[in-house]
Amino acid sequence: MSVGGAGIPRLQELSYIETAALAVARGDSFGQIRVAMVEQAERIARKGDNDGSFNGAKWAALRADHRRYVHNTVDVLKELMRLGWVERHVLPSSPRSAYAHAQVVFELTPQGRAWTDLVAHDTRVGYNVLFGELLNKHPQFEGFLRVVGARPDSDSDQLSIPLLRWDGTSRRNGQEFRRAFIAHLVDCLRQGGLGWSAEPTAAAAAIDEYVSTAVQRAENRISRWKAHHQADREKALQSAGPQTGSTAKAPPPLTRRRIVSFCEEAAVRLAFTAAGCPMDYISHELLRHWSSFMGLTNYSYYAPGPPALRLWATGTVAGKGADATFRRSVGPAVCRSVLAALPRICHEETMRMATPTDYLAIWRIRAAVCWQLRISDAEFDAALLAAHRGRVEGLPYQIHMDGASGTRTPGSTGPLVSPTLSGPRVFHIMRLEEADAGVAPL
């Protein structure tokens, strides 16, 4: 398998690079590195388990199956070779051939040895170095940061991509939804303030072409599978054999959710292309996750305003490679800003609700605060927990939080999690209550 190219590696977590590099430093084989990757993914899943759904048996099965996580392992080793931290070596071309490479070991370069020593000694500095090197190797990554406002030469501190929700009543079918989606996006383009611009007629045509092609491709895939499935059944009937049908996995159905996803993919592709950094949807997802992990950007589908995916800078990185320098919006001043903004934003959220209530969904307040202050989710959560624990003096209000969940928490966000000695405590809703008289304002 080639180890060339400059495409964004399909790695959901930057920590996989650390995991693989340290495994190479230990002298682990390809098979052992694969297991280390599974174990790191398991740790991430366990850490993110807020509802008791973690399934240890699933991860044990993944560790035992030598065909699983092969693509992830190949991708991370290719990236380490691209960075110049692991000596180049042939890698499996598919999960089926992984068994032939199971005992292969790899060698760190001097630069790779220096980085593994650094990240083992100082994780924060090690990841800053990694980030700088990724910028050096991937122009698309640098472009992403520039577009969303995290580079010194950025023209805007945010990128907004208009979206539309399918409520199930006003649009009867996919064609009607697509037309409404395009009309909404064109209207937002004409209003401006998105951090990018495009000629409305051309934008509408680009969205329509992308979604039409995606829908047609999905319909063709379903039709082909049905034809093969029926042919296999007829063949089995003629041979008087068991009627098992096609062994190929059925493609996913063309649901409303998939059509909405196609529209989002088209809008993301259009926005980044118009902003001067063309990229596919998956690359954008990976880059927004990496840069959020590094405290440089944030995103939300639920910030106040017309429906949109909003991405914004929470810091900046200047330079790249060994010369990269970072500035992040963190610390006591950000905490004070969050707590000062809370009463106003909670009031605004209450006014937006069809049925006002004392308790508000934390994830909605988080989206509004982080968007308006251009900060990360982690800084909001830290500020809220500090106030809730009574560690902030002079607040004109008290914060009450509860684990009850009156509304569904979207998959793209999450509840507020407070680490305790007995395990994580999960909060879904909050309310503010006026503090006792005589308390000086924040």
Coordinates of C-alpha atoms in Angstrom, one line a residue:
M1 CA 0.0 0.0 0.0
S2 CA 1.3 3.5 -0.9
V3 CA 2.5 5.7 1.9
G4 CA 2.5 8.8 -0.3
G5 CA 0.0 11.6 -0.8
A6 CA -1.1 14.5 1.3
G7 CA -4.8 13.6 2.0
I8 CA -6.3 13.9 5.4
P9 CA -5.8 10.6 7.2
R10 CA -9.0 8.9 8.3
L11 CA -8.2 9.1 12.0
Q12 CA -11.0 10.1 14.3
E13 CA -8.6 10.9 17.2
L14 CA -5.2 12.5 17.2
S15 CA -4.4 10.3 20.2
Y16 CA -4.1 7.3 17.7
I17 CA -0.9 8.9 16.4
E18 CA 0.6 8.9 19.9
T19 CA -0.6 5.3 20.6
A20 CA 0.9 4.0 17.4
A21 CA 4.2 5.9 17.7
L22 CA 4.7 4.7 21.3
A23 CA 3.9 1.1 20.2
V24 CA 6.6 1.4 17.5
A25 CA 9.0 2.7 20.1
R26 CA 8.4 -0.4 22.2
G27 CA 9.1 -2.6 19.2
D28 CA 5.6 -3.8 18.8
S29 CA 4.6 -5.7 15.6
F30 CA 1.8 -4.7 13.2
G31 CA -0.6 -7.1 15.0
Q32 CA 0.3 -5.6 18.4
I33 CA -0.1 -2.0 17.1
R34 CA -3.6 -3.0 15.8
V35 CA -4.5 -4.2 19.3
A36 CA -3.1 -1.0 20.8
M37 CA -5.3 1.0 18.5
V38 CA -8.4 -1.0 19.5
E39 CA -7.5 -0.5 23.2
Q40 CA -7.2 3.2 22.7
A41 CA -10.6 3.4 21.0
E42 CA -12.0 1.4 23.9
R43 CA -10.6 3.8 26.4
I44 CA -12.2 6.7 24.5
A45 CA -15.5 4.9 24.4
R46 CA -15.4 4.1 28.1
K47 CA -14.6 7.7 29.0
G48 CA -17.5 8.9 26.9
D49 CA -20.0 6.5 28.4
N50 CA -22.5 8.7 30.2
D51 CA -25.5 6.3 30.2
G52 CA -24.1 2.9 31.0
S53 CA -24.2 1.6 27.4
F54 CA -20.5 0.7 27.2
N55 CA -20.1 -2.9 26.0
G56 CA -16.9 -4.6 27.0
A57 CA -17.6 -7.7 25.1
K58 CA -17.8 -5.8 21.9
W59 CA -14.2 -4.5 22.4
A60 CA -12.9 -7.9 23.4
A61 CA -14.3 -9.2 20.0
L62 CA -12.6 -6.4 18.2
R63 CA -9.3 -7.1 19.8
A64 CA -9.5 -10.8 18.9
D65 CA -10.4 -10.3 15.2
H66 CA -7.2 -9.6 13.3
R67 CA -9.3 -8.1 10.4
R68 CA -10.7 -5.3 12.5
Y69 CA -9.1 -1.9 12.9
V70 CA -6.6 -2.8 10.1
H71 CA -7.5 0.3 8.0
N72 CA -7.1 2.5 11.1
T73 CA -3.7 1.0 11.9
V74 CA -2.5 1.3 8.3
D75 CA -3.7 4.9 8.2
V76 CA -1.9 5.9 11.3
L77 CA 1.3 4.2 10.3
K78 CA 1.1 5.8 6.9
E79 CA 0.8 9.2 8.6
L80 CA 3.8 8.5 10.9
M81 CA 5.8 7.7 7.7
R82 CA 4.5 10.8 6.0
L83 CA 5.6 12.9 9.1
G84 CA 9.0 11.3 8.8
W85 CA 8.8 9.7 12.2
V86 CA 8.7 6.0 11.1
E87 CA 10.9 4.4 8.4
R88 CA 8.9 3.6 5.3
H89 CA 7.7 0.0 5.0
V90 CA 5.1 -2.0 3.0
L91 CA 1.7 -2.1 4.8
P92 CA -1.3 -4.4 4.3
S93 CA -3.4 -3.6 1.3
S94 CA -6.6 -4.9 3.0
P95 CA -7.9 -6.6 6.2
R96 CA -7.7 -9.9 4.4
S97 CA -3.9 -9.6 3.9
A98 CA -3.2 -8.3 7.4
Y99 CA -2.3 -11.8 8.7
A100 CA 0.8 -11.7 6.4
H101 CA 2.0 -8.6 8.1
A102 CA 1.1 -9.4 11.7
Q103 CA 4.7 -10.0 12.8
V104 CA 6.2 -7.1 10.9
V105 CA 8.0 -4.5 13.1
F106 CA 8.8 -0.9 12.3
E107 CA 11.6 1.5 13.0
L108 CA 11.4 5.1 14.4
T109 CA 13.5 7.7 12.7
P110 CA 15.6 10.0 14.9
Q111 CA 12.9 12.6 14.6
G112 CA 10.3 10.0 15.6
R113 CA 12.3 8.9 18.6
A114 CA 12.7 12.6 19.7
W115 CA 8.9 13.1 19.5
T116 CA 7.9 9.9 21.3
D117 CA 10.3 10.9 24.1
L118 CA 8.8 14.4 24.2
V119 CA 5.1 13.3 24.2
A120 CA 5.9 10.7 26.9
H121 CA 7.5 13.5 29.1
D122 CA 5.1 16.4 28.3
T123 CA 1.9 15.6 26.5
R124 CA 0.8 19.1 25.9
V125 CA 4.0 20.2 24.3
G126 CA 4.2 17.0 22.3
Y127 CA 0.7 17.5 20.8
N128 CA 1.6 21.1 19.9
V129 CA 4.6 19.8 18.0
L130 CA 2.4 17.2 16.3
F131 CA -0.2 19.8 15.4
G132 CA 2.5 22.0 13.8
E133 CA 3.9 19.1 11.8
L134 CA 0.4 18.1 10.6
L135 CA -0.1 21.7 9.3
N136 CA 3.3 21.4 7.5
K137 CA 2.3 18.2 5.8
H138 CA -1.4 18.9 5.0
P139 CA -2.1 22.3 3.3
Q140 CA -5.8 21.4 3.5
F141 CA -5.5 21.5 7.3
E142 CA -4.0 24.9 7.3
G143 CA -6.7 26.0 4.9
F144 CA -9.4 24.7 7.2
L145 CA -8.0 26.7 10.2
R146 CA -7.7 29.8 8.0
V147 CA -11.3 29.5 6.8
V148 CA -12.8 29.2 10.3
G149 CA -10.7 32.0 11.8
A150 CA -7.8 30.2 13.6
R151 CA -4.9 31.6 11.5
P152 CA -3.5 35.1 11.9
D153 CA -4.4 35.9 8.2
S154 CA -8.0 34.7 8.6
D155 CA -10.6 37.0 7.1
S156 CA -13.3 36.0 9.5
D157 CA -13.5 34.4 13.0
Q158 CA -16.3 32.0 11.9
L159 CA -17.9 30.0 9.1
S160 CA -21.6 29.5 9.0
I161 CA -23.2 26.9 6.7
P162 CA -27.0 27.2 6.4
L163 CA -28.9 24.0 7.0
L164 CA -32.6 23.1 7.2
R165 CA -34.4 20.5 9.4
W166 CA -37.0 18.3 8.0
D167 CA -39.9 18.5 10.4
G168 CA -42.0 15.9 8.7
T169 CA -45.1 18.0 8.1
S170 CA -44.2 20.9 5.7
R171 CA -42.2 18.7 3.2
R172 CA -43.8 15.6 1.8
N173 CA -40.8 14.1 -0.1
G174 CA -37.2 14.5 -0.8
Q175 CA -37.6 16.7 -3.8
E176 CA -39.7 19.2 -1.8
F177 CA -37.1 19.2 1.0
R178 CA -34.3 19.8 -1.5
R179 CA -36.1 22.8 -3.0
A180 CA -36.7 24.2 0.5
F181 CA -33.1 23.6 1.5
I182 CA -31.7 25.4 -1.6
A183 CA -34.1 28.3 -1.1
H184 CA -33.1 28.7 2.5
L185 CA -29.4 28.5 1.7
V186 CA -29.8 31.1 -1.2
D187 CA -31.7 33.4 1.1
C188 CA -28.9 33.2 3.8
L189 CA -26.3 33.9 1.1
R190 CA -28.1 37.0 0.1
Q191 CA -28.3 38.2 3.7
G192 CA -24.5 37.7 4.1
G193 CA -22.6 37.3 7.4
L194 CA -21.7 33.7 6.7
G195 CA -17.9 34.1 6.5
W196 CA -18.1 33.0 2.8
S197 CA -20.0 34.1 -0.3
A198 CA -21.1 32.6 -3.6
E199 CA -23.2 33.6 -6.5
P200 CA -26.7 32.4 -5.5
T201 CA -27.7 30.8 -8.9
A202 CA -24.4 28.9 -9.1
A203 CA -24.7 27.9 -5.4
A204 CA -28.2 26.5 -6.0
A205 CA -27.1 24.6 -9.0
A206 CA -24.1 23.1 -7.2
I207 CA -26.3 21.9 -4.3
D208 CA -29.0 20.5 -6.6
E209 CA -26.4 18.6 -8.7
Y210 CA -24.6 17.1 -5.6
V211 CA -27.8 15.9 -3.9
S212 CA -29.3 14.6 -7.2
T213 CA -26.2 12.6 -7.9
A214 CA -26.0 11.2 -4.3
V215 CA -29.7 10.2 -4.3
Q216 CA -29.4 8.6 -7.8
R217 CA -26.3 6.7 -6.7
A218 CA -28.1 5.4 -3.5
E219 CA -31.1 4.4 -5.6
N220 CA -28.9 2.5 -8.1
R221 CA -27.1 0.7 -5.3
I222 CA -30.4 -0.4 -3.8
S223 CA -31.8 -1.5 -7.2
R224 CA -28.6 -3.5 -8.0
W225 CA -28.8 -5.3 -4.6
K226 CA -32.4 -6.1 -5.0
A227 CA -31.7 -7.6 -8.5
H228 CA -28.8 -9.7 -7.2
H229 CA -30.9 -10.8 -4.2
Q230 CA -33.8 -11.9 -6.5
A231 CA -31.5 -13.7 -8.9
D232 CA -29.9 -15.6 -6.1
R233 CA -33.3 -16.6 -4.7
E234 CA -34.4 -17.8 -8.2
K235 CA -31.2 -19.7 -8.6
A236 CA -31.6 -21.4 -5.3
L237 CA -35.2 -22.4 -6.2
Q238 CA -34.1 -23.9 -9.5
S239 CA -31.4 -26.0 -7.8
A240 CA -33.8 -27.0 -5.0
G241 CA -31.2 -25.6 -2.6
P242 CA -31.8 -23.5 0.6
Q243 CA -33.4 -20.2 -0.1
T244 CA -30.8 -18.0 1.5
G245 CA -30.9 -15.1 -1.0
S246 CA -27.9 -12.8 -1.6
T247 CA -25.1 -12.9 1.0
A248 CA -24.1 -9.3 0.2
K249 CA -25.1 -6.8 2.9
A250 CA -28.1 -4.7 1.9
P251 CA -27.3 -1.0 1.3
P252 CA -28.9 1.5 3.7
P253 CA -32.4 2.6 2.7
L254 CA -32.9 6.1 1.3
T255 CA -34.5 7.6 4.4
R256 CA -35.3 11.2 5.1
R257 CA -32.2 11.4 7.4
R258 CA -29.9 10.3 4.5
I259 CA -31.4 13.0 2.2
V260 CA -30.9 15.6 4.9
S261 CA -27.3 14.4 5.2
F262 CA -26.7 14.7 1.5
C263 CA -27.9 18.3 1.6
E264 CA -25.5 19.0 4.5
E265 CA -22.6 17.4 2.7
A266 CA -23.4 19.5 -0.4
A267 CA -23.6 22.7 1.6
V268 CA -20.3 22.0 3.5
R269 CA -18.5 21.3 0.2
L270 CA -19.9 24.4 -1.3
A271 CA -19.0 26.6 1.6
F272 CA -15.4 25.5 1.9
T273 CA -14.8 25.6 -1.8
A274 CA -16.2 29.2 -1.9
A275 CA -14.0 30.1 1.0
G276 CA -10.9 28.9 -0.9
C277 CA -10.3 25.5 0.7
P278 CA -12.1 22.7 -1.2
M279 CA -12.6 19.6 0.8
D280 CA -15.0 16.6 1.2
Y281 CA -17.4 16.2 4.1
I282 CA -15.4 13.5 6.0
S283 CA -12.2 15.6 5.9
H284 CA -14.1 18.6 7.3
E285 CA -15.5 16.4 10.1
L286 CA -12.0 15.1 11.0
L287 CA -10.4 18.5 10.9
R288 CA -13.0 20.1 13.0
H289 CA -12.6 17.3 15.6
W290 CA -8.8 17.6 15.7
S291 CA -8.8 21.3 16.0
S292 CA -11.5 21.2 18.7
F293 CA -9.4 18.7 20.6
M294 CA -6.5 21.1 20.4
G295 CA -8.6 24.0 21.8
L296 CA -8.4 26.0 18.6
T297 CA -11.9 25.8 17.1
N298 CA -15.4 24.8 18.1
Y299 CA -18.7 24.1 16.2
S300 CA -22.4 23.7 16.9
Y301 CA -25.6 22.9 15.0
Y302 CA -27.6 24.6 17.8
A303 CA -26.3 28.1 18.2
P304 CA -29.1 30.7 18.3
G305 CA -30.2 31.9 14.8
P306 CA -31.4 30.3 11.6
P307 CA -30.5 26.6 11.4
A308 CA -26.9 26.3 10.5
L309 CA -23.6 24.5 11.2
R310 CA -21.4 27.1 12.7
L311 CA -17.7 26.8 13.1
W312 CA -15.6 29.3 14.9
A313 CA -12.1 30.0 16.2
T314 CA -11.3 29.7 19.9
G315 CA -7.7 30.5 19.4
T316 CA -5.1 30.9 16.7
V317 CA -2.0 29.1 15.6
A318 CA 0.7 31.0 13.8
G319 CA 3.4 29.4 11.6
K320 CA 3.7 25.6 11.2
G321 CA 6.1 22.8 11.7
A322 CA 8.6 23.5 14.5
D323 CA 7.8 27.2 14.3
A324 CA 4.1 26.9 15.2
T325 CA 2.9 29.1 18.1
F326 CA -0.5 28.9 19.8
R327 CA -2.9 31.3 21.5
R328 CA -6.0 29.9 23.1
S329 CA -9.0 31.5 24.8
V330 CA -8.8 29.9 28.2
G331 CA -8.4 30.6 31.9
P332 CA -9.9 32.8 34.6
A333 CA -10.9 35.7 32.3
V334 CA -12.9 33.3 30.0
C335 CA -14.5 31.8 33.1
R336 CA -15.6 35.3 34.3
S337 CA -17.0 36.1 30.8
V338 CA -19.1 32.9 30.8
L339 CA -20.6 33.5 34.2
A340 CA -21.3 37.2 33.4
A341 CA -23.1 36.2 30.2
L342 CA -25.2 33.4 31.7
P343 CA -28.1 35.4 33.1
R344 CA -28.7 37.2 29.8
I345 CA -28.3 34.0 27.6
C346 CA -30.6 32.0 29.9
H347 CA -33.2 34.7 29.7
E348 CA -32.9 34.8 25.9
E349 CA -33.3 31.0 25.7
T350 CA -36.4 31.1 28.0
M351 CA -37.9 33.7 25.7
R352 CA -37.3 31.4 22.7
M353 CA -39.1 28.4 24.2
A354 CA -42.7 27.7 23.2
T355 CA -43.4 26.7 26.8
P356 CA -41.2 28.6 29.2
T357 CA -39.8 26.6 32.2
D358 CA -37.4 27.2 35.1
Y359 CA -34.9 24.6 33.9
L360 CA -33.1 24.8 30.6
A361 CA -31.1 22.2 28.6
I362 CA -27.4 22.7 29.3
W363 CA -26.4 21.8 25.8
R364 CA -28.5 24.7 24.4
I365 CA -27.1 27.2 26.8
R366 CA -23.6 25.9 26.1
A367 CA -24.1 26.4 22.3
A368 CA -25.3 29.9 22.8
V369 CA -22.5 31.0 25.2
C370 CA -19.7 29.4 23.3
W371 CA -20.9 30.8 20.0
Q372 CA -21.3 34.4 21.3
L373 CA -18.1 34.4 23.3
R374 CA -16.1 32.3 20.7
I375 CA -14.9 29.8 23.3
S376 CA -14.7 26.0 23.6
D377 CA -17.2 23.7 25.2
A378 CA -14.5 22.7 27.7
E379 CA -14.2 26.3 29.0
F380 CA -17.9 26.6 29.4
D381 CA -18.2 23.3 31.3
A382 CA -15.3 24.3 33.5
A383 CA -16.8 27.6 34.4
L384 CA -20.3 26.1 35.1
L385 CA -18.8 23.4 37.3
A386 CA -16.7 25.9 39.2
A387 CA -19.7 28.1 40.0
H388 CA -21.9 25.0 40.8
R389 CA -19.2 23.9 43.4
G390 CA -19.1 27.3 45.0
R391 CA -15.6 28.1 43.9
V392 CA -16.5 31.5 42.4
E393 CA -17.1 34.4 44.8
G394 CA -19.4 37.3 44.1
L395 CA -21.9 35.7 41.8
P396 CA -25.3 37.4 41.9
Y397 CA -27.0 34.0 41.4
Q398 CA -26.7 30.4 42.2
I399 CA -26.6 27.6 39.7
H400 CA -28.8 24.5 40.2
M401 CA -28.2 21.5 37.9
D402 CA -30.0 18.2 37.6
G403 CA -29.5 14.9 35.9
A404 CA -33.1 14.6 34.7
S405 CA -33.3 15.0 30.9
G406 CA -36.5 16.5 29.7
T407 CA -35.3 16.8 26.1
R408 CA -33.2 14.5 23.9
T409 CA -29.5 15.5 23.9
P410 CA -28.3 15.6 20.3
G411 CA -25.6 13.2 19.2
S412 CA -23.3 16.1 18.1
T413 CA -23.1 17.5 21.6
G414 CA -23.5 16.0 25.1
P415 CA -24.5 16.6 28.8
L416 CA -22.3 18.3 31.4
V417 CA -20.1 15.6 33.1
S418 CA -18.7 16.3 36.6
P419 CA -15.9 13.9 37.7
T420 CA -16.3 12.6 41.3
L421 CA -14.6 10.1 43.4
S422 CA -17.5 7.7 43.0
G423 CA -17.6 8.2 39.2
P424 CA -18.9 10.7 36.7
R425 CA -22.0 12.7 37.6
V426 CA -24.1 13.7 34.6
F427 CA -26.1 16.9 34.4
H428 CA -28.6 17.7 31.6
I429 CA -30.6 20.7 32.8
M430 CA -29.9 23.9 34.8
R431 CA -31.5 27.0 36.2
L432 CA -30.3 30.2 37.8
E433 CA -31.6 31.4 41.1
E434 CA -31.0 34.9 42.6
A435 CA -28.3 34.8 45.3
D436 CA -28.9 36.1 48.8
A437 CA -29.1 39.9 49.1
G438 CA -25.8 41.7 49.9
V439 CA -23.7 39.6 47.5
A440 CA -21.5 41.8 45.3
P441 CA -22.0 41.3 41.6
L442 CA -19.4 39.4 39.5

